[in-house]
Each structure stands twice: as C-alpha cells, then as structure tokens.
Coordinates of C-alpha atoms in Angstrom, one line a residue:
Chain W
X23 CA -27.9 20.0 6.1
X24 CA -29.5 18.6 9.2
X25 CA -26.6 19.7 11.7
X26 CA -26.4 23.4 12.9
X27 CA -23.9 26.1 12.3
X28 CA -22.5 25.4 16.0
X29 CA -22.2 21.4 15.0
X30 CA -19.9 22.1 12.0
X31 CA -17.9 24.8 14.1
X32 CA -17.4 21.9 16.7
X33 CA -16.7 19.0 14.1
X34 CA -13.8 21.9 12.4
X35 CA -12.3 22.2 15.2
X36 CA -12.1 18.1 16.0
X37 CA -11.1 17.6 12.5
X38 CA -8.2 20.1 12.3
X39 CA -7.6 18.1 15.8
X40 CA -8.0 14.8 14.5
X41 CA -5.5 15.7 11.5
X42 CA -2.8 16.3 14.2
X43 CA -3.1 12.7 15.5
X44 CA -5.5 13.5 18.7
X45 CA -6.9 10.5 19.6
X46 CA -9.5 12.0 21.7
X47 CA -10.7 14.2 18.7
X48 CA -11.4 11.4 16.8
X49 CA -13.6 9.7 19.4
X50 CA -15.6 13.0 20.0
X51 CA -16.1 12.9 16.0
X52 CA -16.9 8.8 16.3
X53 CA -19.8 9.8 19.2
X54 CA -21.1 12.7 17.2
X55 CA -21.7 10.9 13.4
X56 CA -21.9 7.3 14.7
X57 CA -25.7 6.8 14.6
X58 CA -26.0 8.4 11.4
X59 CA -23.2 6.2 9.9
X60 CA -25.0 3.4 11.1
X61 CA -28.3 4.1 10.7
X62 CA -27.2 4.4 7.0
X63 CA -25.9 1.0 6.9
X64 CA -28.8 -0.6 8.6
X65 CA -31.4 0.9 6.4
X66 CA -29.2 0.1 3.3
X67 CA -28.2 -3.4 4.3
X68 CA -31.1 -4.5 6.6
X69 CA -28.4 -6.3 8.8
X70 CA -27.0 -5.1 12.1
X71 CA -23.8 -7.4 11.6
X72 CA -23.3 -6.2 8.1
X73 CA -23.9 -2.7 9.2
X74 CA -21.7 -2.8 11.8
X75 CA -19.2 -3.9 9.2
X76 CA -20.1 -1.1 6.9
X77 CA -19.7 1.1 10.0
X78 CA -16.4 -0.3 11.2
X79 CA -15.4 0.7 7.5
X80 CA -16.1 4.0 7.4
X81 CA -14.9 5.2 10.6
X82 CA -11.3 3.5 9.4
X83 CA -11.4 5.1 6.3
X84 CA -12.5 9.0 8.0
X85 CA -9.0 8.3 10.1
X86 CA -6.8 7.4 7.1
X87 CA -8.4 10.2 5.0
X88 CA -9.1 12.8 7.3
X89 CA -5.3 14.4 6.3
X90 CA -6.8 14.9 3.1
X91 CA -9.9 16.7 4.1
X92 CA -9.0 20.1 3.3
X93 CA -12.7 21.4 4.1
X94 CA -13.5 22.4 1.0
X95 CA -16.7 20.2 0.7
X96 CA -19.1 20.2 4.0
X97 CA -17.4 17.7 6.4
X98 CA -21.0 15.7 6.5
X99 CA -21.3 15.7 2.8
X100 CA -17.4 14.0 2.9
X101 CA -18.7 11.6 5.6
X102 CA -21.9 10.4 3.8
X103 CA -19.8 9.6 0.7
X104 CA -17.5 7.7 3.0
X105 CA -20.5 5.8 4.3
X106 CA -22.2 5.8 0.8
X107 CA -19.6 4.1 -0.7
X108 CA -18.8 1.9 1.5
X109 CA -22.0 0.6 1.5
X110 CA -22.1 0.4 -2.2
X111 CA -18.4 -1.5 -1.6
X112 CA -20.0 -4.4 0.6
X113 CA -23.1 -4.7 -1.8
X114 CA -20.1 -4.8 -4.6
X115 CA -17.9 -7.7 -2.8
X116 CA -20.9 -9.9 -3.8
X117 CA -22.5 -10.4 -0.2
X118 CA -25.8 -11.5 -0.2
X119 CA -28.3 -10.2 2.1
X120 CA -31.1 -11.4 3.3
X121 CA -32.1 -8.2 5.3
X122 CA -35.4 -10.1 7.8
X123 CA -33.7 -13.0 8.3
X124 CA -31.1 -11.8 9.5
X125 CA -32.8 -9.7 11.6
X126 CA -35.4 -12.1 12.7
X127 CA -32.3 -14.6 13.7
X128 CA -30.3 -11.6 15.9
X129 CA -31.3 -12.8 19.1
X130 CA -35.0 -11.9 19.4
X131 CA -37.5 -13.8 21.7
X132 CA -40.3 -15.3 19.8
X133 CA -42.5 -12.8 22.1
X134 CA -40.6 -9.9 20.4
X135 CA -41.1 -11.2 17.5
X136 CA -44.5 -11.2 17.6
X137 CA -44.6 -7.7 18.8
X138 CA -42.7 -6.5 16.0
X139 CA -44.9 -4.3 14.1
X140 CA -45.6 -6.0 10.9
X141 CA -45.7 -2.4 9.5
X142 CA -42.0 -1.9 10.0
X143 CA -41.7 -5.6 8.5
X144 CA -42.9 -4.6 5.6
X145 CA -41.4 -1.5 4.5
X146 CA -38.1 -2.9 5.5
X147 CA -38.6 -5.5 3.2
X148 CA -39.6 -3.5 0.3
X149 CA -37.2 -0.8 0.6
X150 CA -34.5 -3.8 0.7
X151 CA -36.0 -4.9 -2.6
X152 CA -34.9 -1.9 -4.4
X153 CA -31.8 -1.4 -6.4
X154 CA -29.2 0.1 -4.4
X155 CA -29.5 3.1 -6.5
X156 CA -32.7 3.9 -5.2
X157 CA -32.6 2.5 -2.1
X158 CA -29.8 5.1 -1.4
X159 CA -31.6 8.0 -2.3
X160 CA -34.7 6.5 -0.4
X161 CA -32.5 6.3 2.9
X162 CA -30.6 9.8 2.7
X163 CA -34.2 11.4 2.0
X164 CA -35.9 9.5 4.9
X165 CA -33.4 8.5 7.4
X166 CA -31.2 11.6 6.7
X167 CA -34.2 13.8 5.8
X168 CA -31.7 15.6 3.3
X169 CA -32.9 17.7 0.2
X170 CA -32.5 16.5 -3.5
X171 CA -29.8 18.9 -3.7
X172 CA -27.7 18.0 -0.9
X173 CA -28.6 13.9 -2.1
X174 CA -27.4 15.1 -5.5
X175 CA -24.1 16.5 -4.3
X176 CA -23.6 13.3 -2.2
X177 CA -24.3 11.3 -5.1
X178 CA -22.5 13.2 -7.6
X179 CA -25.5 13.2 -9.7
X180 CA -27.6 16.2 -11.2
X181 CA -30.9 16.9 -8.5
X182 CA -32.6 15.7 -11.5
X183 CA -31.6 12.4 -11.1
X184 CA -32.5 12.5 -8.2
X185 CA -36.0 13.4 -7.6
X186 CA -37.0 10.3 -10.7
X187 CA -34.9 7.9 -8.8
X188 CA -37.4 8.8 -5.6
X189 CA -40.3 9.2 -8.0
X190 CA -39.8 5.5 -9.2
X191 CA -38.5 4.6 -5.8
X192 CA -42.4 5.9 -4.4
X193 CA -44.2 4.2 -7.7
X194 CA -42.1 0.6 -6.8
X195 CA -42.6 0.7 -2.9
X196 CA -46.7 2.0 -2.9
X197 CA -47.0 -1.1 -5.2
X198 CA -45.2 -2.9 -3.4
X199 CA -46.7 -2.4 -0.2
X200 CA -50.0 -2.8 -1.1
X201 CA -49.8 -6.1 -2.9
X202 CA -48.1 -7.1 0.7
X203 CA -51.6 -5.4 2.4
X204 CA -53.4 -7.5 -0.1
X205 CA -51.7 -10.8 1.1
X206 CA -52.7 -10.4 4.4
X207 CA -56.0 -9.7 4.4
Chain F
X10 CA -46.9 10.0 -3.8
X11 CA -49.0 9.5 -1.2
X12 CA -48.3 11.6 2.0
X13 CA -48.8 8.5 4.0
X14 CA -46.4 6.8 2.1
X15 CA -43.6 9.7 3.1
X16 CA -45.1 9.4 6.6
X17 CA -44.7 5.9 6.5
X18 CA -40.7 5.7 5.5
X19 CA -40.2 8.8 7.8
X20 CA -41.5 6.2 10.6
X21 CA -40.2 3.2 9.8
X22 CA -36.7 4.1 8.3
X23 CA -35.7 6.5 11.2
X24 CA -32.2 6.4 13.0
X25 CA -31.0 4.1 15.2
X26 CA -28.3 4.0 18.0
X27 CA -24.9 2.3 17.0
X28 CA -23.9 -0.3 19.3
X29 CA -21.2 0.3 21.9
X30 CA -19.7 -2.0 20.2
X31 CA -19.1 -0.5 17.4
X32 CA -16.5 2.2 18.9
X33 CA -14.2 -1.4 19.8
X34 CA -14.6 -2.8 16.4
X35 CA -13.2 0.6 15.4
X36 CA -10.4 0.9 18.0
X37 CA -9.2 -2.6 17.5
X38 CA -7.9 -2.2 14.3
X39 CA -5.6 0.8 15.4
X40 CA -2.2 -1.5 16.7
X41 CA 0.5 0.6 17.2
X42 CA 2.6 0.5 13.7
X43 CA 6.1 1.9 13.8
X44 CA 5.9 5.1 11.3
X45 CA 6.5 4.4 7.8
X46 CA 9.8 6.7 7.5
X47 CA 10.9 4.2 10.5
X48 CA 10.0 0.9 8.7
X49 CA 12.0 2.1 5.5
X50 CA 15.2 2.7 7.8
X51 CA 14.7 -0.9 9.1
X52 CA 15.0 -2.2 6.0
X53 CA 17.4 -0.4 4.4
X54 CA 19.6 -0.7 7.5
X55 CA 18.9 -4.9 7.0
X56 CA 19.7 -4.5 3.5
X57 CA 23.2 -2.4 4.5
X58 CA 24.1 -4.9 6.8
X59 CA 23.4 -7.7 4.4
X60 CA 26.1 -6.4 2.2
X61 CA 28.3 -6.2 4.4
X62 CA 28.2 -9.4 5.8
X63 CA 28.5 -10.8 2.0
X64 CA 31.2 -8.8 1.3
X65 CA 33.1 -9.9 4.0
X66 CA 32.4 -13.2 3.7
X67 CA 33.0 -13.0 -0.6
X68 CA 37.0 -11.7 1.2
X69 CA 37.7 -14.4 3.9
X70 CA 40.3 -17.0 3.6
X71 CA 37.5 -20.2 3.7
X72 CA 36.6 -18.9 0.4
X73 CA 39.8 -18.0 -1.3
X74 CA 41.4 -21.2 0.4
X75 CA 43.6 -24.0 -1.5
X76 CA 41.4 -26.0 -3.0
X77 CA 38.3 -24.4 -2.5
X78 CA 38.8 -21.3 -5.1
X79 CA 36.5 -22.6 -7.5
X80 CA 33.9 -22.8 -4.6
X81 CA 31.3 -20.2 -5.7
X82 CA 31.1 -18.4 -2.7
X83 CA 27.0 -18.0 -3.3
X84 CA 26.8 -21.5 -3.0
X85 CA 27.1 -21.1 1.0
X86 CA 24.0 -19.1 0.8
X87 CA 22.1 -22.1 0.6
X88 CA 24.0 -25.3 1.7
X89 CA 25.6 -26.1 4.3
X90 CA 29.4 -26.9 5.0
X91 CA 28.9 -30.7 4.8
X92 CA 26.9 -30.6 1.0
X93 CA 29.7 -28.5 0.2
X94 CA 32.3 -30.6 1.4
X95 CA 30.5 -33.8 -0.2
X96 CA 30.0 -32.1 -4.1
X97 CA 33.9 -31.1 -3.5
X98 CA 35.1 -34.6 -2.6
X99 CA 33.2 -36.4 -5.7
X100 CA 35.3 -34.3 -7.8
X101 CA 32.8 -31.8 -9.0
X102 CA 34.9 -28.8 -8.4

C-alpha cells in the first residue's frame, strides 16, 4: 500500500503498544492515519460534520478492537475496513446527505464561495451521486491511490469486481460531468 | 476512460487535514469506567448484602410478633409501617 516498510514497523510497534493500554500510543497512531480516515469520510459523505462523525467512529472502534488485531491482515487494510464500514454504517442509519449544501452552509464567506473552483463543485457533486458501492471504490482508487487488488481485499470482493465497479463508476461520472459542462455554457 | 478524467478525480478528491478537533471528539468519549471484573464485584457484593439484609429482616421479632405473623414479611418491601398498620387494623389479616 501507500505507506512504507518503516511506517508499518512504526505503526507495529504502537499497536503492540496501544494493546497494552498506552495512551500515548494510541495518539501517535490517531496523528499518523487521521487525514486518511478523514479524507475517506469527506469524500464519501461530502460533509465535514458527518465526516467528522464517521471519523470520531472509527478511531473508537480501532481502541476497542485493537486487542483483537492479531496482525495477520496489513494494519492499514484493518483500518480502511474500520473506516469503510463505518461509512457504509452512517449511510445505513438512513442519514440523508446533501453533500454542497452542507458544505456551502459550513461557514464560508460569500467571497469564498465565489472563488471556489466550480471544477471541484462539480465532481464532488457527481461523485456524491454514485451508489455508495462505487463511490467507495472511486475514493480508495483516487484519494487513497490504492490498486484493485488492495481495493479488492478491503472490500472483500474479487479484483474483478472491482475494476467494473470503476469502469461504470468512469462511464456514470464522464456523463455526468459533461452534461454539467453542457449546462453551463 | 479518459486520462483527464483520472487527472481530474486525482485533483479534486485528494486528502484533506482532519480538524484538531477531531482528536477531542475522540478523547471525550474515553471517561474513566471502573474495569468490568470490578463492576461485576459491585454488584454481586450489592446483591450479597441484599440477602442478607432480607434474611435478617425475614428473622426479627417485628415480623414474627403477636399479631403480626400472618404479616408477609415481603409486604414491607413496598409499604410502609403505617399502610401496614391500616390493612392490619381493618381486619384483613
């Protein structure tokens, strides 16, 4: 995966760490996967409160399950299926989201909003359009920049099933993001 | 695909920083709790004393006293002295 051999020697050691109780370990682990669990939320939600909720959740459920973490699966493969499913959780408890509101109501000047890049607009809104299937894989290929095979094992789905969920992922957002071109021109 | 598509969602859907805040939604959470092993002996030590208090009670004198031996003793559980006394003088016992 992304992180280097001398990343997961550091993370084993914090983990074997964290599994006797040190309270310290657990907050090097927090600073070290913190932006990727919530970049993952963010991108899957399109909300900062949500995904600081979906964050929040995560991070509880790594220090109540890190005792069973026996290392047999890659530490960041455990921790994305953490974050994975408790995205997939939220999305379950019936939430609605409305991903640009909600980001257009967090505070931003009217200035800012202007600047924002109607670029990013766009592909935020049609990659929050997707079914969460897709959307999932869509967000661990290109905010995570994993392979298939490391999405697959992740997912718990053949590599397969993975490359036509991103095939029809591509087909739904080029469409999509051209008929949003087409609106504003 | 397009490869300006892929360049596209690499652009856009990048990481972001967590909020500091983040790490004192995640602390909060973690009040101390007293060890499960210790909650157990809490209650079973509650429980233990419970019985004995009964028991003793079930084998005083106000219970077994003239008068009053038809009184179920479970019936001080839940009234009080003066219900008690009221249901004995109408002649219910």
């Amino acid at each position: 995966m992304v992180l280097d051999a001398q990343q997961r020697e550091v993370d084993r050691e914090l983990i074997v760490a964290c599994q006797r109780g040190d309270h310290d370990a657990f907050a090097a682990l927090f600073d070290a996967h913190r932006d990727r669990v919530y970049s993952i939320a963010l991108r899957f939600s399109g909300s900062p409160s949500v995904a600081l909720d979906i964050a929040q959740d995560t991070f509880l459920k790594l220090l109540s399950k890190i005792g069973e973490f026996r290392g047999e699966a890659k530490f960041e493969s455990w921790l994305y299926r953490l974050v994975v499913n408790s995205c997939l959780d939220h999305r379950r408890a019936g939430r609605k989201w409305s991903p640009l509101a909600t980001l257009r109501a967090s505070g931003e000047s009217v200035l800012q909003r202007l600047l924002r890049s109607e670029v990013e607009e766009n592909v935020q809104q049609v990659v929050a359009r997707l079914a969460p299937e897709l959307r999932m894989v869509v967000i661990l290929r290109y905010t995570e920049e994993l392979s298939y095979d490391e999405i697959a094992e992740i997912l718990g789905c053949p590599p397969g099933t993975v490359a036509s969920r991103l095939n029809r992922a591509h087909k739904l957002l080029e469409r999509r993001l051209s008929e949003l071109r087409g609106k504003h021109v | 695909m397009s490869k300006s598509l892929a360049t596209l969602l690499h652009e856009e859907l990048g990481r972001v920083p967590a909020p500091a805040q983040l790490w004192d939604r995640v602390q909060l959470p973690r009040t101390p709790r007293p060890a499960a092993s210790l909650r157990l002996a809490w209650a079973a030590a509650l429980l233990l004393v419970s019985a004995v208090g009964l028991h003793a009670f079930l084998k005083s004198e106000a219970v077994h006293a003239p008068g009053l031996v038809r009184l179920q003793a479970a019936c001080h559980l839940c009234h009080g002295g003066d219900d008690l006394q009221a249901v004995t003088l109408r002649g219910v016992y």
